Amino acid sequence: RIADVVEGIEQTDAATTSALIGVTDKLGFMRRHNLFEQMGEAEVEQISKELKMRHCRAHRTVFEGSPDRVYLLKAGRVRLYHLSPDGEDVTTDVLEPGHLFGLSALFGGSSEDISAQALEDSYVCEAGGQDFLAILARHPLMMAKVMMAMAKQMFRLERTIESLAREPVESRLARLCVDLQGSAEKLREGLLLPAMTREDMAKICITTRESVSRTLSAWSKDGIVELRGRRIVTRDPERLRNLIHVSDG
């Protein structure tokens, strides 16, 4: 049962989420989120009062270093990243609405230097680590879902590390575009991906903006994608997915 509903922690219905932008609908967002299902109306309202909502402007930092708060992304997209020993900006995840992050705050923070940046105007619901832990103590099923979400985040981090070592840049970019298809708008010509600058794509794929532009131009000539300024239409999703591969070396 828990496994069936935990996907709700990772991503809410896109149509519902896109409509939940304003401050006044925090409770409505929570009522629709699978993290809070099987709770009574009064329980959801109480948790809503305990989670403060904050607006994060595009490209502004949500937090830097070890978080002391737990966040639930209500609208927008957030990039998690850390700085490597040589100062390189390494993206570890890109979060869509419905994702939890900052979960290390539940353990009093972490020695890991990780930060979060809003890729576009975003809204987060947040609570201090100890306050969120108190909420979980009152709701065991919610705690189980959060633990499963943490396990998924660890898996994605392992995939990122493996990608750095063994996955070519073209494959990493293809993987990003395929992931973005989950939030794409369906057009007659294909799937219109969410707007993202070449610089942001380069940070996520851990490469240069020039490499991103060069690869996208090649795909455009091959008919895999169509470029519309900052927007990308995937015209051949199957060929795009086939570009994802990990080197044996």
mmCIF file of C-alpha atoms in Angstrom:
data_model
loop_
_atom_site.group_PDB
_atom_site.id
_atom_site.type_symbol
_atom_site.label_atom_id
_atom_site.label_comp_id
_atom_site.label_asym_id
_atom_site.label_seq_id
_atom_site.Cartn_x
_atom_site.Cartn_y
_atom_site.Cartn_z
ATOM 1 C CA ARG A 1 0.000 0.000 0.000
ATOM 2 C CA ILE A 2 2.735 2.444 0.995
ATOM 3 C CA ALA A 3 4.700 1.639 -2.153
ATOM 4 C CA ASP A 4 1.626 2.385 -4.271
ATOM 5 C CA VAL A 5 1.114 5.875 -2.878
ATOM 6 C CA VAL A 6 4.674 7.044 -2.221
ATOM 7 C CA GLU A 7 4.924 8.342 -5.792
ATOM 8 C CA GLY A 8 2.623 11.095 -4.602
ATOM 9 C CA ILE A 9 5.465 12.404 -2.474
ATOM 10 C CA GLU A 10 7.629 12.643 -5.553
ATOM 11 C CA GLN A 11 5.177 14.257 -7.961
ATOM 12 C CA THR A 12 1.600 15.530 -7.747
ATOM 13 C CA ASP A 13 -0.782 15.719 -10.655
ATOM 14 C CA ALA A 14 0.667 18.341 -13.030
ATOM 15 C CA ALA A 15 -2.655 19.962 -13.881
ATOM 16 C CA THR A 16 -3.581 20.330 -10.223
ATOM 17 C CA THR A 17 -0.173 21.655 -9.204
ATOM 18 C CA SER A 18 -0.004 24.266 -11.956
ATOM 19 C CA ALA A 19 -3.204 25.802 -10.610
ATOM 20 C CA LEU A 20 -1.919 25.944 -7.034
ATOM 21 C CA ILE A 21 0.327 28.987 -7.198
ATOM 22 C CA GLY A 22 -1.156 31.474 -4.718
ATOM 23 C CA VAL A 23 -0.564 31.635 -0.989
ATOM 24 C CA THR A 24 -4.218 31.082 -0.098
ATOM 25 C CA ASP A 25 -4.427 27.535 -1.487
ATOM 26 C CA LYS A 26 -1.763 25.845 0.644
ATOM 27 C CA LEU A 27 -4.419 23.761 2.389
ATOM 28 C CA GLY A 28 -5.960 22.744 -0.937
ATOM 29 C CA PHE A 29 -2.553 21.595 -2.165
ATOM 30 C CA MET A 30 -2.038 19.510 0.950
ATOM 31 C CA ARG A 31 -5.486 17.933 0.731
ATOM 32 C CA ARG A 32 -4.614 16.667 -2.772
ATOM 33 C CA HIS A 33 -1.152 15.402 -1.844
ATOM 34 C CA ASN A 34 -0.811 11.668 -1.234
ATOM 35 C CA LEU A 35 1.533 12.345 1.665
ATOM 36 C CA PHE A 36 -1.494 13.438 3.706
ATOM 37 C CA GLU A 37 -4.054 10.934 2.465
ATOM 38 C CA GLN A 38 -6.024 8.894 5.004
ATOM 39 C CA MET A 39 -5.830 11.859 7.388
ATOM 40 C CA GLY A 40 -8.902 13.616 8.686
ATOM 41 C CA GLU A 41 -9.728 17.159 7.640
ATOM 42 C CA ALA A 42 -8.785 18.542 11.057
ATOM 43 C CA GLU A 43 -5.412 16.759 10.981
ATOM 44 C CA VAL A 44 -4.517 18.190 7.555
ATOM 45 C CA GLU A 45 -5.572 21.660 8.664
ATOM 46 C CA GLN A 46 -3.384 21.398 11.767
ATOM 47 C CA ILE A 47 -0.331 20.368 9.729
ATOM 48 C CA SER A 48 -1.078 23.188 7.282
ATOM 49 C CA LYS A 49 -0.793 25.654 10.155
ATOM 50 C CA GLU A 50 2.570 24.170 11.136
ATOM 51 C CA LEU A 51 4.044 24.416 7.615
ATOM 52 C CA LYS A 52 4.902 27.956 6.599
ATOM 53 C CA MET A 53 4.776 28.805 2.903
ATOM 54 C CA ARG A 54 7.508 30.860 1.262
ATOM 55 C CA HIS A 55 7.931 32.300 -2.227
ATOM 56 C CA CYS A 56 11.360 31.745 -3.817
ATOM 57 C CA ARG A 57 12.195 33.839 -6.864
ATOM 58 C CA ALA A 58 13.833 32.241 -9.903
ATOM 59 C CA HIS A 59 17.571 31.592 -9.489
ATOM 60 C CA ARG A 60 17.479 32.557 -5.802
ATOM 61 C CA THR A 61 18.818 30.236 -3.118
ATOM 62 C CA VAL A 62 16.318 28.274 -1.041
ATOM 63 C CA PHE A 63 19.046 27.274 1.434
ATOM 64 C CA GLU A 64 22.834 26.985 1.511
ATOM 65 C CA GLY A 65 24.843 24.332 3.316
ATOM 66 C CA SER A 66 23.258 21.766 5.619
ATOM 67 C CA PRO A 67 19.521 22.536 5.924
ATOM 68 C CA ASP A 68 17.864 22.983 9.296
ATOM 69 C CA ARG A 69 14.383 22.853 7.788
ATOM 70 C CA VAL A 70 12.348 20.319 5.800
ATOM 71 C CA TYR A 71 10.746 21.540 2.578
ATOM 72 C CA LEU A 72 7.797 20.408 0.458
ATOM 73 C CA LEU A 73 7.858 21.918 -3.023
ATOM 74 C CA LYS A 74 4.396 23.245 -3.826
ATOM 75 C CA ALA A 75 5.013 24.890 -7.213
ATOM 76 C CA GLY A 76 8.011 25.514 -9.472
ATOM 77 C CA ARG A 77 11.279 23.581 -9.773
ATOM 78 C CA VAL A 78 14.274 23.416 -7.422
ATOM 79 C CA ARG A 79 17.836 22.277 -8.123
ATOM 80 C CA LEU A 80 19.899 20.542 -5.429
ATOM 81 C CA TYR A 81 23.654 20.900 -5.770
ATOM 82 C CA HIS A 82 26.947 20.892 -3.917
ATOM 83 C CA LEU A 83 30.447 22.185 -4.570
ATOM 84 C CA SER A 84 33.130 19.602 -5.309
ATOM 85 C CA PRO A 85 36.567 19.877 -3.647
ATOM 86 C CA ASP A 86 37.830 21.773 -6.713
ATOM 87 C CA GLY A 87 34.917 24.222 -6.558
ATOM 88 C CA GLU A 88 32.808 22.680 -9.336
ATOM 89 C CA ASP A 89 29.037 23.161 -9.076
ATOM 90 C CA VAL A 90 27.604 19.617 -9.169
ATOM 91 C CA THR A 91 23.827 19.138 -9.517
ATOM 92 C CA THR A 92 22.511 16.120 -7.623
ATOM 93 C CA ASP A 93 18.784 16.434 -8.369
ATOM 94 C CA VAL A 94 16.094 18.597 -9.962
ATOM 95 C CA LEU A 95 12.826 18.561 -8.027
ATOM 96 C CA GLU A 96 9.290 18.909 -9.358
ATOM 97 C CA PRO A 97 6.191 19.949 -7.352
ATOM 98 C CA GLY A 98 5.307 17.452 -4.646
ATOM 99 C CA HIS A 99 8.908 16.584 -3.743
ATOM 100 C CA LEU A 100 10.239 16.667 -0.196
ATOM 101 C CA PHE A 101 13.793 17.902 0.354
ATOM 102 C CA GLY A 102 16.074 19.011 3.183
ATOM 103 C CA LEU A 103 15.320 15.751 4.966
ATOM 104 C CA SER A 104 18.770 15.653 6.590
ATOM 105 C CA ALA A 105 17.342 18.298 8.953
ATOM 106 C CA LEU A 106 15.481 15.443 10.641
ATOM 107 C CA PHE A 107 18.845 14.192 11.903
ATOM 108 C CA GLY A 108 20.123 17.536 13.115
ATOM 109 C CA GLY A 109 21.667 18.493 9.787
ATOM 110 C CA SER A 110 24.573 16.878 8.001
ATOM 111 C CA SER A 111 28.245 17.459 7.350
ATOM 112 C CA GLU A 112 27.414 17.302 3.627
ATOM 113 C CA ASP A 113 27.527 20.746 2.024
ATOM 114 C CA ILE A 114 24.399 20.769 -0.127
ATOM 115 C CA SER A 115 22.353 23.739 -1.327
ATOM 116 C CA ALA A 116 19.049 24.326 -3.113
ATOM 117 C CA GLN A 117 18.258 26.885 -5.815
ATOM 118 C CA ALA A 118 14.913 27.745 -7.412
ATOM 119 C CA LEU A 119 15.124 27.289 -11.188
ATOM 120 C CA GLU A 120 11.924 29.311 -11.618
ATOM 121 C CA ASP A 121 9.505 31.184 -9.363
ATOM 122 C CA SER A 122 8.620 28.583 -6.751
ATOM 123 C CA TYR A 123 6.648 28.079 -3.548
ATOM 124 C CA VAL A 124 7.795 25.837 -0.723
ATOM 125 C CA CYS A 125 6.060 24.728 2.473
ATOM 126 C CA GLU A 126 8.609 24.407 5.259
ATOM 127 C CA ALA A 127 9.055 23.516 8.913
ATOM 128 C CA GLY A 128 12.003 23.224 11.269
ATOM 129 C CA GLY A 129 13.558 19.774 11.455
ATOM 130 C CA GLN A 130 12.375 19.075 14.995
ATOM 131 C CA ASP A 131 8.904 20.455 14.262
ATOM 132 C CA PHE A 132 8.565 18.204 11.209
ATOM 133 C CA LEU A 133 9.788 15.251 13.269
ATOM 134 C CA ALA A 134 7.026 15.952 15.794
ATOM 135 C CA ILE A 135 4.479 15.870 12.955
ATOM 136 C CA LEU A 136 5.814 12.501 11.804
ATOM 137 C CA ALA A 137 5.622 11.135 15.358
ATOM 138 C CA ARG A 138 1.866 11.805 15.314
ATOM 139 C CA HIS A 139 1.377 10.141 11.910
ATOM 140 C CA PRO A 140 3.231 6.784 11.483
ATOM 141 C CA LEU A 141 2.026 6.195 7.896
ATOM 142 C CA MET A 142 3.325 9.610 6.858
ATOM 143 C CA MET A 143 6.655 8.750 8.498
ATOM 144 C CA ALA A 144 6.873 5.521 6.471
ATOM 145 C CA LYS A 145 6.273 7.449 3.245
ATOM 146 C CA VAL A 146 8.950 9.994 4.137
ATOM 147 C CA MET A 147 11.465 7.209 4.797
ATOM 148 C CA MET A 148 10.725 5.715 1.376
ATOM 149 C CA ALA A 149 11.176 9.153 -0.199
ATOM 150 C CA MET A 150 14.593 9.389 1.461
ATOM 151 C CA ALA A 151 15.543 6.000 0.018
ATOM 152 C CA LYS A 152 14.554 7.188 -3.472
ATOM 153 C CA GLN A 153 16.658 10.324 -3.074
ATOM 154 C CA MET A 154 19.666 8.204 -2.094
ATOM 155 C CA PHE A 155 19.149 6.088 -5.219
ATOM 156 C CA ARG A 156 19.059 9.192 -7.430
ATOM 157 C CA LEU A 157 22.247 10.466 -5.798
ATOM 158 C CA GLU A 158 23.983 7.154 -6.522
ATOM 159 C CA ARG A 159 22.802 7.397 -10.134
ATOM 160 C CA THR A 160 24.245 10.905 -10.374
ATOM 161 C CA ILE A 161 27.617 9.740 -9.082
ATOM 162 C CA GLU A 162 27.615 6.834 -11.546
ATOM 163 C CA SER A 163 26.616 9.213 -14.332
ATOM 164 C CA LEU A 164 29.610 11.440 -13.663
ATOM 165 C CA ALA A 165 31.987 8.518 -13.919
ATOM 166 C CA ARG A 166 30.522 6.515 -16.785
ATOM 167 C CA GLU A 167 27.819 8.422 -18.698
ATOM 168 C CA PRO A 168 28.717 10.636 -21.701
ATOM 169 C CA VAL A 169 27.471 14.226 -21.805
ATOM 170 C CA GLU A 170 25.026 13.485 -24.648
ATOM 171 C CA SER A 171 23.465 10.704 -22.565
ATOM 172 C CA ARG A 172 23.156 12.940 -19.491
ATOM 173 C CA LEU A 173 21.449 15.624 -21.573
ATOM 174 C CA ALA A 174 19.095 13.054 -23.110
ATOM 175 C CA ARG A 175 18.261 11.780 -19.619
ATOM 176 C CA LEU A 176 17.422 15.316 -18.488
ATOM 177 C CA CYS A 177 15.125 15.886 -21.470
ATOM 178 C CA VAL A 178 13.392 12.550 -20.922
ATOM 179 C CA ASP A 179 12.861 13.411 -17.243
ATOM 180 C CA LEU A 180 11.404 16.799 -18.230
ATOM 181 C CA GLN A 181 8.859 15.067 -20.472
ATOM 182 C CA GLY A 182 6.914 14.237 -17.330
ATOM 183 C CA SER A 183 6.045 17.960 -17.047
ATOM 184 C CA ALA A 184 5.782 18.607 -20.792
ATOM 185 C CA GLU A 185 2.865 20.096 -22.692
ATOM 186 C CA LYS A 186 1.494 17.849 -25.418
ATOM 187 C CA LEU A 187 1.501 19.481 -28.857
ATOM 188 C CA ARG A 188 0.698 18.142 -32.295
ATOM 189 C CA GLU A 189 4.412 18.382 -33.146
ATOM 190 C CA GLY A 190 5.588 16.609 -29.993
ATOM 191 C CA LEU A 191 6.218 17.340 -26.309
ATOM 192 C CA LEU A 192 6.986 20.937 -25.283
ATOM 193 C CA LEU A 193 9.438 20.764 -22.375
ATOM 194 C CA PRO A 194 9.372 23.285 -19.506
ATOM 195 C CA ALA A 195 11.445 26.420 -20.161
ATOM 196 C CA MET A 196 15.067 26.115 -19.058
ATOM 197 C CA THR A 197 18.155 28.130 -19.957
ATOM 198 C CA ARG A 198 21.127 26.434 -21.575
ATOM 199 C CA GLU A 199 23.171 27.467 -18.542
ATOM 200 C CA ASP A 200 20.810 25.683 -16.152
ATOM 201 C CA MET A 201 20.821 22.603 -18.370
ATOM 202 C CA ALA A 202 24.617 22.648 -18.347
ATOM 203 C CA LYS A 203 24.703 22.817 -14.536
ATOM 204 C CA ILE A 204 22.310 19.902 -14.232
ATOM 205 C CA CYS A 205 24.238 17.801 -16.773
ATOM 206 C CA ILE A 206 27.579 18.907 -15.293
ATOM 207 C CA THR A 207 28.990 20.205 -18.562
ATOM 208 C CA THR A 208 29.406 23.510 -20.414
ATOM 209 C CA ARG A 209 26.715 25.679 -21.974
ATOM 210 C CA GLU A 210 28.528 25.346 -25.308
ATOM 211 C CA SER A 211 28.314 21.542 -25.150
ATOM 212 C CA VAL A 212 24.584 21.726 -24.439
ATOM 213 C CA SER A 213 23.964 24.115 -27.334
ATOM 214 C CA ARG A 214 26.092 22.036 -29.705
ATOM 215 C CA THR A 215 24.322 18.797 -28.781
ATOM 216 C CA LEU A 216 20.841 20.309 -29.067
ATOM 217 C CA SER A 217 21.693 21.768 -32.478
ATOM 218 C CA ALA A 218 22.818 18.334 -33.672
ATOM 219 C CA TRP A 219 19.601 16.764 -32.381
ATOM 220 C CA SER A 220 17.582 19.467 -34.118
ATOM 221 C CA LYS A 221 19.246 18.694 -37.450
ATOM 222 C CA ASP A 222 18.500 14.999 -36.920
ATOM 223 C CA GLY A 223 14.827 15.711 -36.231
ATOM 224 C CA ILE A 224 14.937 14.485 -32.639
ATOM 225 C CA VAL A 225 14.017 17.878 -31.177
ATOM 226 C CA GLU A 226 12.846 21.281 -32.350
ATOM 227 C CA LEU A 227 14.380 24.377 -30.742
ATOM 228 C CA ARG A 228 12.120 27.323 -29.908
ATOM 229 C CA GLY A 229 14.342 29.740 -28.028
ATOM 230 C CA ARG A 230 14.511 28.514 -24.422
ATOM 231 C CA ARG A 231 11.834 25.912 -25.166
ATOM 232 C CA ILE A 232 12.502 22.486 -26.617
ATOM 233 C CA VAL A 233 9.987 20.249 -28.389
ATOM 234 C CA THR A 234 10.873 16.564 -28.409
ATOM 235 C CA ARG A 235 9.682 15.348 -31.797
ATOM 236 C CA ASP A 236 10.974 11.785 -31.478
ATOM 237 C CA PRO A 237 10.870 10.683 -27.800
ATOM 238 C CA GLU A 238 11.904 7.112 -28.625
ATOM 239 C CA ARG A 239 15.127 8.168 -30.397
ATOM 240 C CA LEU A 240 15.833 10.564 -27.538
ATOM 241 C CA ARG A 241 15.455 7.804 -24.973
ATOM 242 C CA ASN A 242 17.754 5.549 -27.025
ATOM 243 C CA LEU A 243 20.534 8.117 -26.580
ATOM 244 C CA ILE A 244 20.708 7.281 -22.873
ATOM 245 C CA HIS A 245 23.471 4.821 -22.171
ATOM 246 C CA VAL A 246 26.249 4.205 -19.669
ATOM 247 C CA SER A 247 29.775 3.409 -20.802
ATOM 248 C CA ASP A 248 31.290 0.056 -19.844
ATOM 249 C CA GLY A 249 34.616 1.712 -19.242
#
